[in-house]
PDB file of C-alpha atoms in Angstrom:
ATOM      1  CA  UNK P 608      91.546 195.930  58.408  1.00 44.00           C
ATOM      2  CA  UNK P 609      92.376 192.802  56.676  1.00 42.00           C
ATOM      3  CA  UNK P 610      93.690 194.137  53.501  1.00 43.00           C
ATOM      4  CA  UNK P 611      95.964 196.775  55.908  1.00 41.00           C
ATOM      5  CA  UNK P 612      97.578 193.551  57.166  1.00 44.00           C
ATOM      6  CA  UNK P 613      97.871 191.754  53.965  1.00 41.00           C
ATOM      7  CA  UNK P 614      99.624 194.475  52.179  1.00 42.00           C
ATOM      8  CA  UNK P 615     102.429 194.605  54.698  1.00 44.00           C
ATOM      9  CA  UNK P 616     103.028 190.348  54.506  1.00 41.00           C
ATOM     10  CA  UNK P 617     102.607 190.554  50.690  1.00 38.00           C
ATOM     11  CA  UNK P 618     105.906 193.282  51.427  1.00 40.00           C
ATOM     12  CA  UNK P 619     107.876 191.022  53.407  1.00 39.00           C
ATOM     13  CA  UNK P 620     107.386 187.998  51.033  1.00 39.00           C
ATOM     14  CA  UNK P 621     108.662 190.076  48.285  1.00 39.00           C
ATOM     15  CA  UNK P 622     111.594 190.912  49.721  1.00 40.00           C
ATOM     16  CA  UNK P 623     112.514 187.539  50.419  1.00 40.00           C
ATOM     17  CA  UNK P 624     112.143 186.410  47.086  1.00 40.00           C
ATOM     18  CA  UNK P 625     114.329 189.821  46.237  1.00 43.00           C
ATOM     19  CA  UNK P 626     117.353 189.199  48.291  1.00 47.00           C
ATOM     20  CA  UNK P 627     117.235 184.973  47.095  1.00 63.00           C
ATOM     21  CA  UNK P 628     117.753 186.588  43.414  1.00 90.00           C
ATOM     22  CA  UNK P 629     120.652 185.106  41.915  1.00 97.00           C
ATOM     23  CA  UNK P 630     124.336 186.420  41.055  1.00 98.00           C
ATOM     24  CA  UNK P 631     123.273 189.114  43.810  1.00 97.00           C
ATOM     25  CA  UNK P 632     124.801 189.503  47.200  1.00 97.00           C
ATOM     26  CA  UNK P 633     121.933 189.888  50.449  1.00 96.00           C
ATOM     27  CA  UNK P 634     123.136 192.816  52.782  1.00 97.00           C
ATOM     28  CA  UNK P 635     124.049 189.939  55.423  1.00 97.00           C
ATOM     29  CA  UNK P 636     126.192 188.548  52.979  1.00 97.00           C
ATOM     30  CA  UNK P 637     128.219 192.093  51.986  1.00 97.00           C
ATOM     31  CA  UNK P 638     128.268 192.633  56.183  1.00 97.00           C
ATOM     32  CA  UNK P 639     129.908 189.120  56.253  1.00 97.00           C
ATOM     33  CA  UNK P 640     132.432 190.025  54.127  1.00 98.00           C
ATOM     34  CA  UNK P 641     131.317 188.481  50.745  1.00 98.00           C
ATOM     35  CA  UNK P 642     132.170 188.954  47.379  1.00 98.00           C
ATOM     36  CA  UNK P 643     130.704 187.881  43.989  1.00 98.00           C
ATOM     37  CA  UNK P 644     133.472 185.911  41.620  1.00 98.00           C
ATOM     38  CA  UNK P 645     130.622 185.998  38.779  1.00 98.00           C
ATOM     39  CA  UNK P 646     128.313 189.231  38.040  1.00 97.00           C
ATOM     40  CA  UNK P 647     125.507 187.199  36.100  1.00 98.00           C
ATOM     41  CA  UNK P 648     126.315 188.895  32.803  1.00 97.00           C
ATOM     42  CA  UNK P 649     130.653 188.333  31.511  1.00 98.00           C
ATOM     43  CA  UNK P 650     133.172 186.732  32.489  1.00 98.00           C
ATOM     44  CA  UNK P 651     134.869 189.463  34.132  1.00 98.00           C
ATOM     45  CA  UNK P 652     137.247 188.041  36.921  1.00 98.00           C
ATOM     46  CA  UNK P 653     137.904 184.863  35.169  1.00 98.00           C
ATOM     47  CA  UNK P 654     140.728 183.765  32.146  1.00 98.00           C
ATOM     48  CA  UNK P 655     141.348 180.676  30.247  1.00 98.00           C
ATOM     49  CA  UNK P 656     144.530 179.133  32.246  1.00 98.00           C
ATOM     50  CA  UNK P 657     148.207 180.769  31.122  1.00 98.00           C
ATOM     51  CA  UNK P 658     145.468 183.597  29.173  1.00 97.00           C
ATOM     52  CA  UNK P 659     143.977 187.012  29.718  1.00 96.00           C
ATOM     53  CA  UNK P 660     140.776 186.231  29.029  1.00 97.00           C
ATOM     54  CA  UNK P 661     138.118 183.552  29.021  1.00 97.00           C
ATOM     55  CA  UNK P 662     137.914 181.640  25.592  1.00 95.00           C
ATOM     56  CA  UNK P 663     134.673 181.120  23.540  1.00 95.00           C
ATOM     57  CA  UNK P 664     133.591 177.839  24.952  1.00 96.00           C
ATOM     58  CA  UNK P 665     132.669 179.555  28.896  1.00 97.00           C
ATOM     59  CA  UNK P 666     129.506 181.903  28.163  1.00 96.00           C
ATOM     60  CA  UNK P 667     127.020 183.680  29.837  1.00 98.00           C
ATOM     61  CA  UNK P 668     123.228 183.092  29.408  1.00 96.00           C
ATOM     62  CA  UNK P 669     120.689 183.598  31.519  1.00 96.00           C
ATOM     63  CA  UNK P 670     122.414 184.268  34.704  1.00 98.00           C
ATOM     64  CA  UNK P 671     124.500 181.383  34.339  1.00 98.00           C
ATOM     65  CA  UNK P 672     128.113 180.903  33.413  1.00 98.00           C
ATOM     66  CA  UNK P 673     128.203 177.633  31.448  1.00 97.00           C
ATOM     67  CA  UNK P 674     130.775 175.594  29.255  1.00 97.00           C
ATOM     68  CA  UNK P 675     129.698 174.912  25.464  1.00 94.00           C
ATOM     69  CA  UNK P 676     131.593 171.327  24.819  1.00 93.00           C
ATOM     70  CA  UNK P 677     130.365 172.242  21.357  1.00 93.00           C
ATOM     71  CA  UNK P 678     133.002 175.113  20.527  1.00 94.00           C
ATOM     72  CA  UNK P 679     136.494 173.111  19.590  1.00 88.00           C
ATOM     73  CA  UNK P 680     138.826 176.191  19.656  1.00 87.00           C
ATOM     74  CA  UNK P 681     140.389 177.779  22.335  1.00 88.00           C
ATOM     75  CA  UNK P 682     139.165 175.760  25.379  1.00 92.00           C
ATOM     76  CA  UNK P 683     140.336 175.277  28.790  1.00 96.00           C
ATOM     77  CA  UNK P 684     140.030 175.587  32.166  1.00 98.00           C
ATOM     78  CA  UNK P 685     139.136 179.407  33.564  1.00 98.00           C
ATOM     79  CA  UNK P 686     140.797 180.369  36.645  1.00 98.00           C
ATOM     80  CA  UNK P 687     140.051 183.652  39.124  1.00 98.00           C
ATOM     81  CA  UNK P 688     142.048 186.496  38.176  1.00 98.00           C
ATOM     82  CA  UNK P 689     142.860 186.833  42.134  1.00 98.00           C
ATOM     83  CA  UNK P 690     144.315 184.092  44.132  1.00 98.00           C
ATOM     84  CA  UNK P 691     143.608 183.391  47.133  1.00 98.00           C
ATOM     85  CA  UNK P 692     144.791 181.432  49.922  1.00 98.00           C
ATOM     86  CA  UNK P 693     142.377 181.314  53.526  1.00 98.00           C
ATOM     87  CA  UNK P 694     138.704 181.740  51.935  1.00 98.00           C
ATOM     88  CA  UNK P 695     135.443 180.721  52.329  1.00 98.00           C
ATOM     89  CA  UNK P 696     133.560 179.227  48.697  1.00 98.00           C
ATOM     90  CA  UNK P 697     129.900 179.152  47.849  1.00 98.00           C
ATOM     91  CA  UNK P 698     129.068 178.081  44.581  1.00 98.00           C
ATOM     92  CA  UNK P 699     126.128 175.943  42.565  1.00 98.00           C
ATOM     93  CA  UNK P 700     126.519 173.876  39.883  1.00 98.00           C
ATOM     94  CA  UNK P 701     124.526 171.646  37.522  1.00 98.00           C
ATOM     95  CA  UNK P 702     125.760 169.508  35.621  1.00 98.00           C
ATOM     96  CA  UNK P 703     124.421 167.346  32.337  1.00 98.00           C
ATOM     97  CA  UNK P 704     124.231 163.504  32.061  1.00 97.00           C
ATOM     98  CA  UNK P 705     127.230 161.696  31.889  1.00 98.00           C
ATOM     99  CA  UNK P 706     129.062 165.109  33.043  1.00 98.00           C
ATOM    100  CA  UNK P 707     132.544 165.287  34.963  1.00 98.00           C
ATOM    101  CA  UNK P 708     134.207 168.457  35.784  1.00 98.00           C
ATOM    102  CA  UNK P 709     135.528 170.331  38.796  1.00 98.00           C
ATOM    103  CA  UNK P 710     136.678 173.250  41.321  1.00 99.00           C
ATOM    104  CA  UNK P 711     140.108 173.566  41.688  1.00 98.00           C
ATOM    105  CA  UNK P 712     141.719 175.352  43.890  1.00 98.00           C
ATOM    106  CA  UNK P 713     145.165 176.949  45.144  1.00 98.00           C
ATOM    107  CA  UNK P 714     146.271 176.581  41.590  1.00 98.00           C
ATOM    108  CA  UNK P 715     149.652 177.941  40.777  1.00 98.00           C
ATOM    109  CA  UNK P 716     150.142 179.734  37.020  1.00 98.00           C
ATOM    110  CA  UNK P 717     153.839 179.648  36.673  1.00 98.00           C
ATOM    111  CA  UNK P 718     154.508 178.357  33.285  1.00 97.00           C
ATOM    112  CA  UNK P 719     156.015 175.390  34.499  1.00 97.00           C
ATOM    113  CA  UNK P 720     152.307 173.543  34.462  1.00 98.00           C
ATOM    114  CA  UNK P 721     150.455 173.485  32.003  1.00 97.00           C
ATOM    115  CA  UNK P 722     147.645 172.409  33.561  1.00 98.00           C
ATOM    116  CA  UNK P 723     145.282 173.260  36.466  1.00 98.00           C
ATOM    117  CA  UNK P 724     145.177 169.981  37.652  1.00 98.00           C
ATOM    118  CA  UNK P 725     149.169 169.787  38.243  1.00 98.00           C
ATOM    119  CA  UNK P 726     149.174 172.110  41.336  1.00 98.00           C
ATOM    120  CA  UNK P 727     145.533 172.078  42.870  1.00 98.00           C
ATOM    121  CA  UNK P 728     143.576 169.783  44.532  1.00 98.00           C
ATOM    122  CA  UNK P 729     140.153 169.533  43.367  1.00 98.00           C
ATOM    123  CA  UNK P 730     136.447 169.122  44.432  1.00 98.00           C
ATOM    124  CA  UNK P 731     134.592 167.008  42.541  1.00 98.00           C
ATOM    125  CA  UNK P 732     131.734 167.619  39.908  1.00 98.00           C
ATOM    126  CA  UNK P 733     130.027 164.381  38.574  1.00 98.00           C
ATOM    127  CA  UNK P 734     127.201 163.140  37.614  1.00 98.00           C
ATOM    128  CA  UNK P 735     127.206 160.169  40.080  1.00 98.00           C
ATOM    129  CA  UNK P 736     125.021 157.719  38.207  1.00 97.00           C
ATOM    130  CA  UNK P 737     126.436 157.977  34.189  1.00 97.00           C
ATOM    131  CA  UNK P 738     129.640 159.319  34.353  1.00 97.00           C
ATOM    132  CA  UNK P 739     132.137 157.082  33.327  1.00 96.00           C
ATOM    133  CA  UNK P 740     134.545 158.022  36.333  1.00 96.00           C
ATOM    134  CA  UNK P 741     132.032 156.660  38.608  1.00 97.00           C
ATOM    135  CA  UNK P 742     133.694 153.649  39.578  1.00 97.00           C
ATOM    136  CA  UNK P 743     135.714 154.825  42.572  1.00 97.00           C
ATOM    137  CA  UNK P 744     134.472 156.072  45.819  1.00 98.00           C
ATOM    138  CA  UNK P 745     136.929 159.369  46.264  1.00 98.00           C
ATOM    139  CA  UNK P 746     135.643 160.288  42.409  1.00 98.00           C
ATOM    140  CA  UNK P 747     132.420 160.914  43.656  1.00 98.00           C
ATOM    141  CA  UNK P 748     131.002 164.172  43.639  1.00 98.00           C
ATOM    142  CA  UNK P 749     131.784 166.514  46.406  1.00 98.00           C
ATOM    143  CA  UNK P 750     134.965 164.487  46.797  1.00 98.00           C
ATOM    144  CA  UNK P 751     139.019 165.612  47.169  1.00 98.00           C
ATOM    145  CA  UNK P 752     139.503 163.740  43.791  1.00 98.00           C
ATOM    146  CA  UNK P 753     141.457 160.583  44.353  1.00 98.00           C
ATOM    147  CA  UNK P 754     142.229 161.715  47.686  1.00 98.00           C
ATOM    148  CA  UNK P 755     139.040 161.444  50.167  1.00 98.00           C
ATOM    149  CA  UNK P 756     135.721 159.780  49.043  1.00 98.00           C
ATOM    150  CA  UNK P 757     132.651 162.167  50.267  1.00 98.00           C
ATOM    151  CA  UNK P 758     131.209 160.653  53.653  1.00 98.00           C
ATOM    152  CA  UNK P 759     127.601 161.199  51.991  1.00 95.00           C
ATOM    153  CA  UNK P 760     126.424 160.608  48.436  1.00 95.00           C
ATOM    154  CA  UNK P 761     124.190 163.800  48.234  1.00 97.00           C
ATOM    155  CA  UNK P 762     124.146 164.859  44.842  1.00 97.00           C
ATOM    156  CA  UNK P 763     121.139 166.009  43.358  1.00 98.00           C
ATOM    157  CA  UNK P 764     120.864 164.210  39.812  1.00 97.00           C
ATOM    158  CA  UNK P 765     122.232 165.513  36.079  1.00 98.00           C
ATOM    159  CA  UNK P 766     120.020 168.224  35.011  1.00 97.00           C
ATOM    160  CA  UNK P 767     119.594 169.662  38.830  1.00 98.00           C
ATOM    161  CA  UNK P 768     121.097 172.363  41.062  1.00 98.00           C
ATOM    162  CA  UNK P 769     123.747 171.529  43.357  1.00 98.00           C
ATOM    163  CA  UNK P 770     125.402 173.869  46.207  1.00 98.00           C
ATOM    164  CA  UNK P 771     129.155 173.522  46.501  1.00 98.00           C
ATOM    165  CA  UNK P 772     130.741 175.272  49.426  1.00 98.00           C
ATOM    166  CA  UNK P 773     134.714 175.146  49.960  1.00 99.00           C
ATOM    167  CA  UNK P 774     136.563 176.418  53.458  1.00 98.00           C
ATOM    168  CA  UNK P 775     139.985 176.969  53.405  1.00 98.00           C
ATOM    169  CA  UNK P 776     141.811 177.929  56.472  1.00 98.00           C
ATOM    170  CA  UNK P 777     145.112 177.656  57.492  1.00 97.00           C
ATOM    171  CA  UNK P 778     145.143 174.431  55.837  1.00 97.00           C
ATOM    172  CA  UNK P 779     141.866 172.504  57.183  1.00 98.00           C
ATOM    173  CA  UNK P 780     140.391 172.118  54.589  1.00 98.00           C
ATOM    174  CA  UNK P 781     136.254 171.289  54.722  1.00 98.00           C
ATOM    175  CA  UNK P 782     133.849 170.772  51.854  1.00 98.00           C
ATOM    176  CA  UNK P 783     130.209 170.549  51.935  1.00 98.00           C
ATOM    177  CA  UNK P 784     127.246 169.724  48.683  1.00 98.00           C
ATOM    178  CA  UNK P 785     124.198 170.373  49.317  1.00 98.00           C
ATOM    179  CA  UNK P 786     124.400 171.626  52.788  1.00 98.00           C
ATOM    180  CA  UNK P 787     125.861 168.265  54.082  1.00 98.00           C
ATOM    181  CA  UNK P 788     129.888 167.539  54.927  1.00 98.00           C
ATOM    182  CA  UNK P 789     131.767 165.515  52.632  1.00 98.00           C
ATOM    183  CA  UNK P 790     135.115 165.875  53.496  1.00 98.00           C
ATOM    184  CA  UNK P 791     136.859 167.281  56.603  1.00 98.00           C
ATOM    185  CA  UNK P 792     140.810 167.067  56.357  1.00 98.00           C
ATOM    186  CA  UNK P 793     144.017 169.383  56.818  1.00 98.00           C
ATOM    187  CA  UNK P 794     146.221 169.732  53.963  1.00 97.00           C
ATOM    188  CA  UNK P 795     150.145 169.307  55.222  1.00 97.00           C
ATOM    189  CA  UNK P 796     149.540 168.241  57.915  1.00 97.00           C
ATOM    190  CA  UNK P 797     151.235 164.946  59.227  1.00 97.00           C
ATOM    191  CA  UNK P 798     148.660 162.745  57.746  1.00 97.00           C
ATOM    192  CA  UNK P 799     149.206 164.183  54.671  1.00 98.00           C
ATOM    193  CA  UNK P 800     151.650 163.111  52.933  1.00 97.00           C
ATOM    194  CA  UNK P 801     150.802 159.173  53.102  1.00 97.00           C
ATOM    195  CA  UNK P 802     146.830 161.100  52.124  1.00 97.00           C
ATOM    196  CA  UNK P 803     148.889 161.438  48.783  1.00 98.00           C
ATOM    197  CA  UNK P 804     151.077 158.648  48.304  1.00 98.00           C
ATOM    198  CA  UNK P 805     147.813 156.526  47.600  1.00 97.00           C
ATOM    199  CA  UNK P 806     146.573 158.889  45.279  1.00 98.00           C
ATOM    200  CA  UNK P 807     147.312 159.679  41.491  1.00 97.00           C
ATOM    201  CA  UNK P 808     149.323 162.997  42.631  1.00 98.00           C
ATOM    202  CA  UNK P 809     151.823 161.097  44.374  1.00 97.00           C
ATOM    203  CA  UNK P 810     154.573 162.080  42.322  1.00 97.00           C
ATOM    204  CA  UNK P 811     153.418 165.163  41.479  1.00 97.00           C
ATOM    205  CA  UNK P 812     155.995 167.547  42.758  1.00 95.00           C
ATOM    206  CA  UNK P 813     153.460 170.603  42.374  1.00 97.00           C
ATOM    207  CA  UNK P 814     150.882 168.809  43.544  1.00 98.00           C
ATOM    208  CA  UNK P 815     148.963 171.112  46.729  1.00 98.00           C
ATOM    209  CA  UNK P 816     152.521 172.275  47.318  1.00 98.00           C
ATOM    210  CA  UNK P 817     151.148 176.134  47.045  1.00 98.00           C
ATOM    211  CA  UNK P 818     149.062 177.753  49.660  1.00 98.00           C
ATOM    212  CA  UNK P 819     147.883 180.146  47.911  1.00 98.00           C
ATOM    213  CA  UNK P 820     146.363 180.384  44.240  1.00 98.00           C
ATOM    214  CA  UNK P 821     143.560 180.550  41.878  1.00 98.00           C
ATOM    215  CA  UNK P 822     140.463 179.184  41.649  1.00 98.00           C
ATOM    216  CA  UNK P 823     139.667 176.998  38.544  1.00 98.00           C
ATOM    217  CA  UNK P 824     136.276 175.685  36.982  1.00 98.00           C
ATOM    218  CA  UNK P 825     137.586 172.980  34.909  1.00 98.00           C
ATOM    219  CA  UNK P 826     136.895 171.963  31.564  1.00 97.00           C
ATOM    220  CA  UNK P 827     136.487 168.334  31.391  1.00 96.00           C
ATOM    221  CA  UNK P 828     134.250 168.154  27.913  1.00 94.00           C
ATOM    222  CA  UNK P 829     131.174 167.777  29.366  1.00 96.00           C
ATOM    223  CA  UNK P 830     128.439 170.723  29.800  1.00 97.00           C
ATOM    224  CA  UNK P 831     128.276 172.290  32.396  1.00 98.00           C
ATOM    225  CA  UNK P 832     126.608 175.696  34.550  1.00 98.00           C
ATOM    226  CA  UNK P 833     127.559 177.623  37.185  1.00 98.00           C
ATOM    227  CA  UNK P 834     125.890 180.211  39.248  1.00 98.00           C
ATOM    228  CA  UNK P 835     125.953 182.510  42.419  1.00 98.00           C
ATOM    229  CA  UNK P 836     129.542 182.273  42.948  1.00 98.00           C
ATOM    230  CA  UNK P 837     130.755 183.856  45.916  1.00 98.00           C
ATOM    231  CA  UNK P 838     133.872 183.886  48.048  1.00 98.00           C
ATOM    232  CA  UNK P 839     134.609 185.289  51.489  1.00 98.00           C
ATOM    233  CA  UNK P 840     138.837 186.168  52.650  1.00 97.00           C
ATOM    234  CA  UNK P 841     138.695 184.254  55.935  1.00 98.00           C
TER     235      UNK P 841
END
């Protein structure tokens, strides 16, 4: 009788490992509404900004979507081929010592910017301890860069898995690494505004003027990975 009953646990643990396999959506996710942004094998869904397709430097190995620093030609920022506008984010990243980088979101791809950056705000990727941007509370990681320091310092360190997830609706506007809150605000609202006048952006007529765009991964020169990414239309 024993073995009958371990044959049915040794079932059940199986399929928990099954449905944690990465790049793959669980059936409570699909019922949820989710949708993978990154299949685990190409960069299908994703171009170099004001491109059609990713450049050489964002590959695919292992399961993981990662930037080369390495390659010098045809580098960049790779944005969603959708946009979107009220969405739910899950995403995890690692990131290598001394490593800065980014999500960036409700980007705008008119040819008047010529940069990411220009139009959407951005959650922070760092490597907290090395990175030379390290000296300012809001460019943190898990951050709105320049704009809101995280309430936490939760970062796992360089060389580690992080968990990014982004909610955007109707302008509130929450973050979370890690499974902790970092930042809770609502973009244009009243506070707004003088939210930006202390930042870098504050002239910045594109700056988060959109409310609906891409989503970027940016490419600050520094390695990094990215896995599991998955977005919900909220």
């Amino acid at each position: 009788m024993k073995k009958l009953l371990i044959v049915p646990a040794m079932l059940v643990a199986c399929s928990s490992l099954l449905a944690q396999t990465n790049n793959e959506l669980t059936a409570k996710e699909k019922k949820q509404g989710w949708h993978l942004l990154f299949d685990g094998k190409t960069t299908t869904g994703w171009h170099t900004f004001h491109k059609t397709t990713a450049g050489p430097g964002w590959t695919v190995n292992d399961g993981v979507l990662q930037l080369d620093p390495a390659v010098k030609d045809d580098r960049g920022d790779i944005v969603t081929d959708g946009e979107y506008e009220n969405f739910e984010l899950s995403i995890d990243w690692n990131i290598s010592e001394e490593g800065n980088s980014g999500i960036i979101f409700l980007v705008n791809e008119d040819k008047q910017y010529d940069a990411t950056y220009l139009t959407g705000p951005e959650y922070q990727l760092l490597d907290d301890k090395k990175a030379e941007d390290n000296k300012q509370q809001n460019h943190l990681a898990g951050s709105l860069y320049d704009i809101i320091a995280p309430a936490k310092e939760v970062e796992n360190p360089a060389g580690e898995w992080n968990h990014t997830v982004i909610r955007m609706k109707n302008g509130e506007l929450t973050f979370w690494l890690n499974g902790t809150q970092t930042v809770k605000t609502h973009l244009w609202d009243a506070n707004w505004p003088a939210l930006v006048a202390k930042s870098k952006f504050k002239n910045w007529k594109g700056f988060a003027a959109y409310h609906k765009g891409h989503i970027a991964l940016q490419d600050h020169g520094h390695h990094i990975s990215f896995r599991n990414v998955k977005i919900r239309q909220l």
